mmCIF file of C-alpha atoms in Angstrom:
data_model
loop_
_atom_site.group_PDB
_atom_site.id
_atom_site.type_symbol
_atom_site.label_atom_id
_atom_site.label_comp_id
_atom_site.label_asym_id
_atom_site.label_seq_id
_atom_site.Cartn_x
_atom_site.Cartn_y
_atom_site.Cartn_z
ATOM 1 C CA GLY A 1 2.765 -71.891 38.381
ATOM 2 C CA ALA A 2 5.758 -71.297 40.548
ATOM 3 C CA GLY A 3 4.167 -68.590 42.651
ATOM 4 C CA VAL A 4 1.063 -66.506 43.225
ATOM 5 C CA SER A 5 0.173 -64.504 40.157
ATOM 6 C CA GLN A 6 -1.947 -61.353 40.165
ATOM 7 C CA SER A 7 -3.324 -59.427 37.232
ATOM 8 C CA PRO A 8 -3.310 -56.739 36.180
ATOM 9 C CA SER A 9 -0.184 -55.449 37.868
ATOM 10 C CA ASN A 10 -1.478 -51.896 37.475
ATOM 11 C CA LYS A 11 -4.987 -50.604 36.947
ATOM 12 C CA VAL A 12 -6.030 -47.020 36.430
ATOM 13 C CA THR A 13 -9.742 -46.352 36.430
ATOM 14 C CA GLU A 14 -12.177 -43.506 36.696
ATOM 15 C CA LYS A 15 -14.260 -42.889 39.770
ATOM 16 C CA GLY A 16 -17.538 -44.789 39.548
ATOM 17 C CA LYS A 17 -16.268 -47.583 37.307
ATOM 18 C CA ASP A 18 -16.165 -51.237 38.329
ATOM 19 C CA VAL A 19 -12.862 -53.152 38.460
ATOM 20 C CA GLU A 20 -11.961 -56.818 38.684
ATOM 21 C CA LEU A 21 -8.682 -57.998 40.148
ATOM 22 C CA ARG A 22 -7.516 -61.546 39.573
ATOM 23 C CA CYS A 23 -5.424 -63.894 41.678
ATOM 24 C CA ASP A 24 -3.983 -67.242 40.618
ATOM 25 C CA PRO A 25 -2.775 -69.042 43.745
ATOM 26 C CA ILE A 26 -0.134 -71.716 43.984
ATOM 27 C CA SER A 27 -1.557 -74.994 42.742
ATOM 28 C CA GLY A 28 -2.845 -77.140 45.594
ATOM 29 C CA HIS A 29 -3.157 -74.302 48.101
ATOM 30 C CA THR A 30 -6.577 -74.517 49.680
ATOM 31 C CA ALA A 31 -6.491 -71.170 51.460
ATOM 32 C CA LEU A 32 -6.519 -67.818 49.702
ATOM 33 C CA TYR A 33 -6.394 -64.326 51.206
ATOM 34 C CA TRP A 34 -6.945 -60.800 49.931
ATOM 35 C CA TYR A 35 -5.352 -57.772 51.588
ATOM 36 C CA ARG A 36 -5.324 -54.067 50.888
ATOM 37 C CA GLN A 37 -2.236 -51.945 51.433
ATOM 38 C CA ARG A 38 -2.490 -48.190 51.185
ATOM 39 C CA LEU A 39 0.643 -46.214 50.389
ATOM 40 C CA GLY A 40 3.102 -46.448 53.255
ATOM 41 C CA GLN A 41 0.664 -48.416 55.402
ATOM 42 C CA GLY A 42 0.375 -51.943 56.743
ATOM 43 C CA LEU A 43 -1.643 -54.927 55.558
ATOM 44 C CA GLU A 44 -5.422 -54.656 55.864
ATOM 45 C CA PHE A 45 -7.209 -58.010 55.768
ATOM 46 C CA LEU A 46 -10.159 -58.125 53.367
ATOM 47 C CA ILE A 47 -11.348 -61.704 52.928
ATOM 48 C CA TYR A 48 -10.247 -65.293 53.285
ATOM 49 C CA PHE A 49 -11.247 -68.382 51.294
ATOM 50 C CA GLN A 50 -11.006 -71.996 52.375
ATOM 51 C CA GLY A 51 -11.597 -73.899 49.166
ATOM 52 C CA ASN A 52 -14.339 -71.996 47.382
ATOM 53 C CA SER A 53 -16.028 -70.831 50.576
ATOM 54 C CA ALA A 54 -15.393 -67.542 52.326
ATOM 55 C CA PRO A 55 -15.826 -68.147 56.068
ATOM 56 C CA ASP A 56 -14.519 -64.699 56.905
ATOM 57 C CA LYS A 57 -15.682 -61.686 54.917
ATOM 58 C CA SER A 58 -15.392 -59.347 57.863
ATOM 59 C CA GLY A 59 -12.678 -57.214 56.359
ATOM 60 C CA LEU A 60 -14.548 -56.129 53.259
ATOM 61 C CA PRO A 61 -14.839 -52.335 53.683
ATOM 62 C CA SER A 62 -18.270 -51.939 52.126
ATOM 63 C CA ASP A 63 -20.867 -53.701 50.002
ATOM 64 C CA ARG A 64 -19.088 -52.352 46.934
ATOM 65 C CA PHE A 65 -16.443 -55.006 47.529
ATOM 66 C CA SER A 66 -17.034 -58.659 46.712
ATOM 67 C CA ALA A 67 -14.904 -61.684 45.956
ATOM 68 C CA GLU A 68 -15.325 -65.172 44.656
ATOM 69 C CA ARG A 69 -13.187 -68.220 44.133
ATOM 70 C CA THR A 70 -13.863 -71.030 41.725
ATOM 71 C CA GLY A 71 -12.422 -74.489 41.258
ATOM 72 C CA GLU A 72 -10.448 -74.035 44.472
ATOM 73 C CA SER A 73 -8.150 -71.987 42.303
ATOM 74 C CA VAL A 74 -8.590 -68.565 40.741
ATOM 75 C CA SER A 75 -10.102 -65.763 42.776
ATOM 76 C CA THR A 76 -11.535 -62.453 41.645
ATOM 77 C CA LEU A 77 -11.922 -59.365 43.810
ATOM 78 C CA THR A 78 -14.502 -56.970 42.403
ATOM 79 C CA ILE A 79 -14.884 -53.351 43.426
ATOM 80 C CA GLN A 80 -18.016 -51.666 42.173
ATOM 81 C CA ARG A 81 -18.440 -47.925 41.719
ATOM 82 C CA THR A 82 -14.837 -47.253 42.638
ATOM 83 C CA GLN A 83 -13.997 -44.300 44.841
ATOM 84 C CA GLN A 84 -10.711 -42.446 45.193
ATOM 85 C CA GLU A 85 -10.210 -43.936 48.660
ATOM 86 C CA ASP A 86 -10.083 -47.380 47.006
ATOM 87 C CA SER A 87 -6.688 -46.475 45.541
ATOM 88 C CA ALA A 88 -4.195 -48.926 47.012
ATOM 89 C CA VAL A 89 -2.220 -52.068 46.290
ATOM 90 C CA TYR A 90 -4.367 -55.181 46.533
ATOM 91 C CA LEU A 91 -2.358 -58.223 47.571
ATOM 92 C CA CYS A 92 -3.351 -61.852 47.262
ATOM 93 C CA ALA A 93 -1.758 -64.710 49.186
ATOM 94 C CA SER A 94 -2.273 -68.440 49.329
ATOM 95 C CA SER A 95 -1.306 -71.140 51.796
ATOM 96 C CA LEU A 96 -1.437 -74.918 51.852
ATOM 97 C CA ALA A 97 -4.057 -75.003 54.568
ATOM 98 C CA GLY A 98 -6.269 -72.661 56.459
ATOM 99 C CA ILE A 99 -6.257 -69.911 58.881
ATOM 100 C CA LEU A 100 -3.319 -70.385 61.211
ATOM 101 C CA ALA A 101 -0.188 -68.259 61.360
ATOM 102 C CA LYS A 102 1.645 -71.578 61.147
ATOM 103 C CA ASN A 103 0.527 -71.942 57.529
ATOM 104 C CA ILE A 104 2.983 -69.867 55.551
ATOM 105 C CA GLN A 105 1.357 -67.407 53.188
ATOM 106 C CA TYR A 106 2.859 -66.868 49.757
ATOM 107 C CA PHE A 107 2.080 -63.463 48.315
ATOM 108 C CA GLY A 108 1.703 -62.177 44.810
ATOM 109 C CA ALA A 109 3.259 -58.896 43.728
ATOM 110 C CA GLY A 110 -0.091 -57.148 43.992
ATOM 111 C CA THR A 111 -2.309 -55.025 41.789
ATOM 112 C CA ARG A 112 -1.786 -51.292 42.114
ATOM 113 C CA LEU A 113 -5.189 -49.640 41.706
ATOM 114 C CA SER A 114 -5.424 -45.931 41.008
ATOM 115 C CA VAL A 115 -8.845 -44.312 40.951
ATOM 116 C CA LEU A 116 -8.871 -40.916 39.270
ATOM 117 C CA LEU B 1 -9.834 -56.926 67.864
ATOM 118 C CA ALA B 2 -6.527 -57.026 69.688
ATOM 119 C CA LYS B 3 -3.664 -55.064 68.206
ATOM 120 C CA THR B 4 -0.297 -56.516 67.391
ATOM 121 C CA THR B 5 2.208 -53.704 67.773
ATOM 122 C CA GLN B 6 5.719 -53.103 66.506
ATOM 123 C CA PRO B 7 8.036 -50.085 66.456
ATOM 124 C CA ILE B 8 7.263 -47.950 63.433
ATOM 125 C CA SER B 9 10.851 -47.687 62.269
ATOM 126 C CA MET B 10 14.436 -48.577 63.104
ATOM 127 C CA ASP B 11 17.782 -47.465 61.729
ATOM 128 C CA SER B 12 20.959 -49.499 61.660
ATOM 129 C CA TYR B 13 24.349 -49.696 60.006
ATOM 130 C CA GLU B 14 25.758 -52.497 57.945
ATOM 131 C CA GLY B 15 27.252 -55.297 60.024
ATOM 132 C CA GLN B 16 25.198 -54.581 63.130
ATOM 133 C CA GLU B 17 22.646 -56.895 64.735
ATOM 134 C CA VAL B 18 19.050 -55.669 64.625
ATOM 135 C CA ASN B 19 16.303 -56.794 66.980
ATOM 136 C CA ILE B 20 12.660 -56.048 66.180
ATOM 137 C CA THR B 21 10.031 -56.819 68.801
ATOM 138 C CA CYS B 22 6.353 -57.520 68.268
ATOM 139 C CA SER B 23 3.852 -57.348 71.135
ATOM 140 C CA HIS B 24 0.872 -59.689 70.880
ATOM 141 C CA ASN B 25 -1.001 -59.905 74.176
ATOM 142 C CA ASN B 26 -3.934 -61.931 72.839
ATOM 143 C CA ILE B 27 -2.036 -64.605 70.959
ATOM 144 C CA ALA B 28 -3.827 -67.877 70.280
ATOM 145 C CA THR B 29 -2.508 -70.689 72.437
ATOM 146 C CA ASN B 30 -2.174 -73.228 69.658
ATOM 147 C CA ASP B 31 -0.621 -71.198 66.878
ATOM 148 C CA TYR B 32 2.816 -70.088 65.756
ATOM 149 C CA ILE B 33 4.349 -66.640 65.402
ATOM 150 C CA THR B 34 5.417 -65.918 61.847
ATOM 151 C CA TRP B 35 7.516 -63.066 60.486
ATOM 152 C CA TYR B 36 7.473 -61.634 56.979
ATOM 153 C CA GLN B 37 9.700 -59.207 55.066
ATOM 154 C CA GLN B 38 8.401 -56.799 52.452
ATOM 155 C CA PHE B 39 10.432 -54.884 49.879
ATOM 156 C CA PRO B 40 8.953 -51.942 47.954
ATOM 157 C CA SER B 41 6.581 -52.967 45.168
ATOM 158 C CA GLN B 42 6.620 -56.607 46.280
ATOM 159 C CA GLY B 43 4.388 -58.791 48.396
ATOM 160 C CA PRO B 44 5.610 -59.887 51.811
ATOM 161 C CA ARG B 45 7.688 -63.031 51.998
ATOM 162 C CA PHE B 46 8.216 -65.502 54.816
ATOM 163 C CA ILE B 47 11.332 -65.170 56.984
ATOM 164 C CA ILE B 48 10.918 -67.348 60.045
ATOM 165 C CA GLN B 49 8.370 -68.817 62.419
ATOM 166 C CA GLY B 50 8.304 -70.416 65.839
ATOM 167 C CA TYR B 51 6.091 -71.502 68.714
ATOM 168 C CA LYS B 52 8.314 -70.989 71.753
ATOM 169 C CA THR B 53 11.892 -70.404 72.946
ATOM 170 C CA LYS B 54 14.321 -69.834 70.087
ATOM 171 C CA VAL B 55 14.335 -70.686 66.415
ATOM 172 C CA THR B 56 17.199 -70.013 64.016
ATOM 173 C CA ASN B 57 17.458 -70.375 60.270
ATOM 174 C CA GLU B 58 19.924 -69.162 57.664
ATOM 175 C CA VAL B 59 18.672 -65.578 57.709
ATOM 176 C CA ALA B 60 17.329 -64.815 61.185
ATOM 177 C CA SER B 61 16.598 -65.895 64.720
ATOM 178 C CA LEU B 62 13.322 -65.659 66.562
ATOM 179 C CA PHE B 63 13.127 -65.359 70.337
ATOM 180 C CA ILE B 64 9.844 -66.124 72.085
ATOM 181 C CA PRO B 65 9.482 -65.804 75.885
ATOM 182 C CA ALA B 66 7.563 -68.352 77.897
ATOM 183 C CA ASP B 67 4.359 -66.275 78.052
ATOM 184 C CA ARG B 68 4.440 -65.808 74.235
ATOM 185 C CA LYS B 69 3.022 -62.296 74.534
ATOM 186 C CA SER B 70 5.877 -60.919 72.485
ATOM 187 C CA SER B 71 8.490 -62.097 70.033
ATOM 188 C CA THR B 72 11.789 -60.671 68.816
ATOM 189 C CA LEU B 73 13.128 -61.052 65.315
ATOM 190 C CA SER B 74 16.912 -60.885 65.281
ATOM 191 C CA LEU B 75 18.826 -60.129 62.081
ATOM 192 C CA PRO B 76 22.561 -60.735 62.518
ATOM 193 C CA ARG B 77 25.034 -58.495 60.699
ATOM 194 C CA VAL B 78 22.536 -56.647 58.521
ATOM 195 C CA SER B 79 23.402 -55.462 55.031
ATOM 196 C CA LEU B 80 21.899 -52.774 52.809
ATOM 197 C CA SER B 81 19.678 -55.416 51.222
ATOM 198 C CA ASP B 82 17.918 -55.962 54.563
ATOM 199 C CA THR B 83 16.298 -52.536 54.227
ATOM 200 C CA ALA B 84 12.612 -53.460 54.180
ATOM 201 C CA VAL B 85 9.437 -53.524 56.251
ATOM 202 C CA TYR B 86 9.072 -56.411 58.694
ATOM 203 C CA TYR B 87 5.731 -57.765 59.892
ATOM 204 C CA CYS B 88 4.828 -60.286 62.554
ATOM 205 C CA LEU B 89 1.706 -62.439 62.161
ATOM 206 C CA VAL B 90 -0.179 -64.174 64.955
ATOM 207 C CA GLY B 91 -3.558 -65.701 65.603
ATOM 208 C CA ASP B 92 -5.874 -63.857 67.986
ATOM 209 C CA ILE B 93 -7.274 -65.966 70.807
ATOM 210 C CA GLY B 94 -10.500 -63.985 71.084
ATOM 211 C CA THR B 95 -11.545 -63.982 67.451
ATOM 212 C CA ASP B 96 -9.589 -66.848 65.820
ATOM 213 C CA LYS B 97 -8.466 -64.311 63.241
ATOM 214 C CA LEU B 98 -4.960 -63.774 61.937
ATOM 215 C CA ILE B 99 -3.521 -60.365 62.722
ATOM 216 C CA PHE B 100 -0.534 -58.789 61.032
ATOM 217 C CA GLY B 101 1.544 -56.476 63.145
ATOM 218 C CA THR B 102 1.724 -52.783 62.358
ATOM 219 C CA GLY B 103 5.059 -53.265 60.586
ATOM 220 C CA THR B 104 8.591 -51.990 61.266
ATOM 221 C CA ARG B 105 10.452 -50.100 58.584
ATOM 222 C CA LEU B 106 14.149 -50.988 58.860
ATOM 223 C CA GLN B 107 16.639 -48.696 57.176
ATOM 224 C CA VAL B 108 20.220 -49.944 56.930
ATOM 225 C CA PHE B 109 22.942 -47.378 56.242
ATOM 226 C CA PRO B 110 26.429 -48.027 54.834
#
């Protein structure tokens, strides 16, 4: 595709339910990033993939959060037993190569998650 | 983890030049400084990047002093459409992690 695609664009769920957020990166981009952005706040790093491996999971807030990437392409961020504090926009980005600021990140529009 | 700090907000009027500074004391020696722009309900998008001195493209300039512990994004003659949040991004020398700045909300008035 032309850009990074995220689905769904909006997700409303009940507290305690599991959710899956999907990211389709730009074809050929080996690096993929997930961020969380609470309302009116900055970008909070969650996890980074190089290929299908996640060398840096340090930003995942708790063990309820997990992510995987397959085929050096699609990535899924899963939040189990959602809590109200998980409400935020989840942004995905991809870049041609790995973890340098030099490698321009291309962002999707995000998934807005609301936990009731 | 070192912090990368920016002013929280700035106001300007159309046609003025705006300078936004990012402080990054622990910047990695071998990496660039990259700036992004974010509009409401959109993901950030790349504006400009540089390693040292001055870089200019069609939308902005980036000034980086010799010690690279800060950088200044310069937007010439801003318009209403430049109202957005601006983030710097650098690598941290201590952790090899990428760190986004705290973000600067720019409001341009007519």
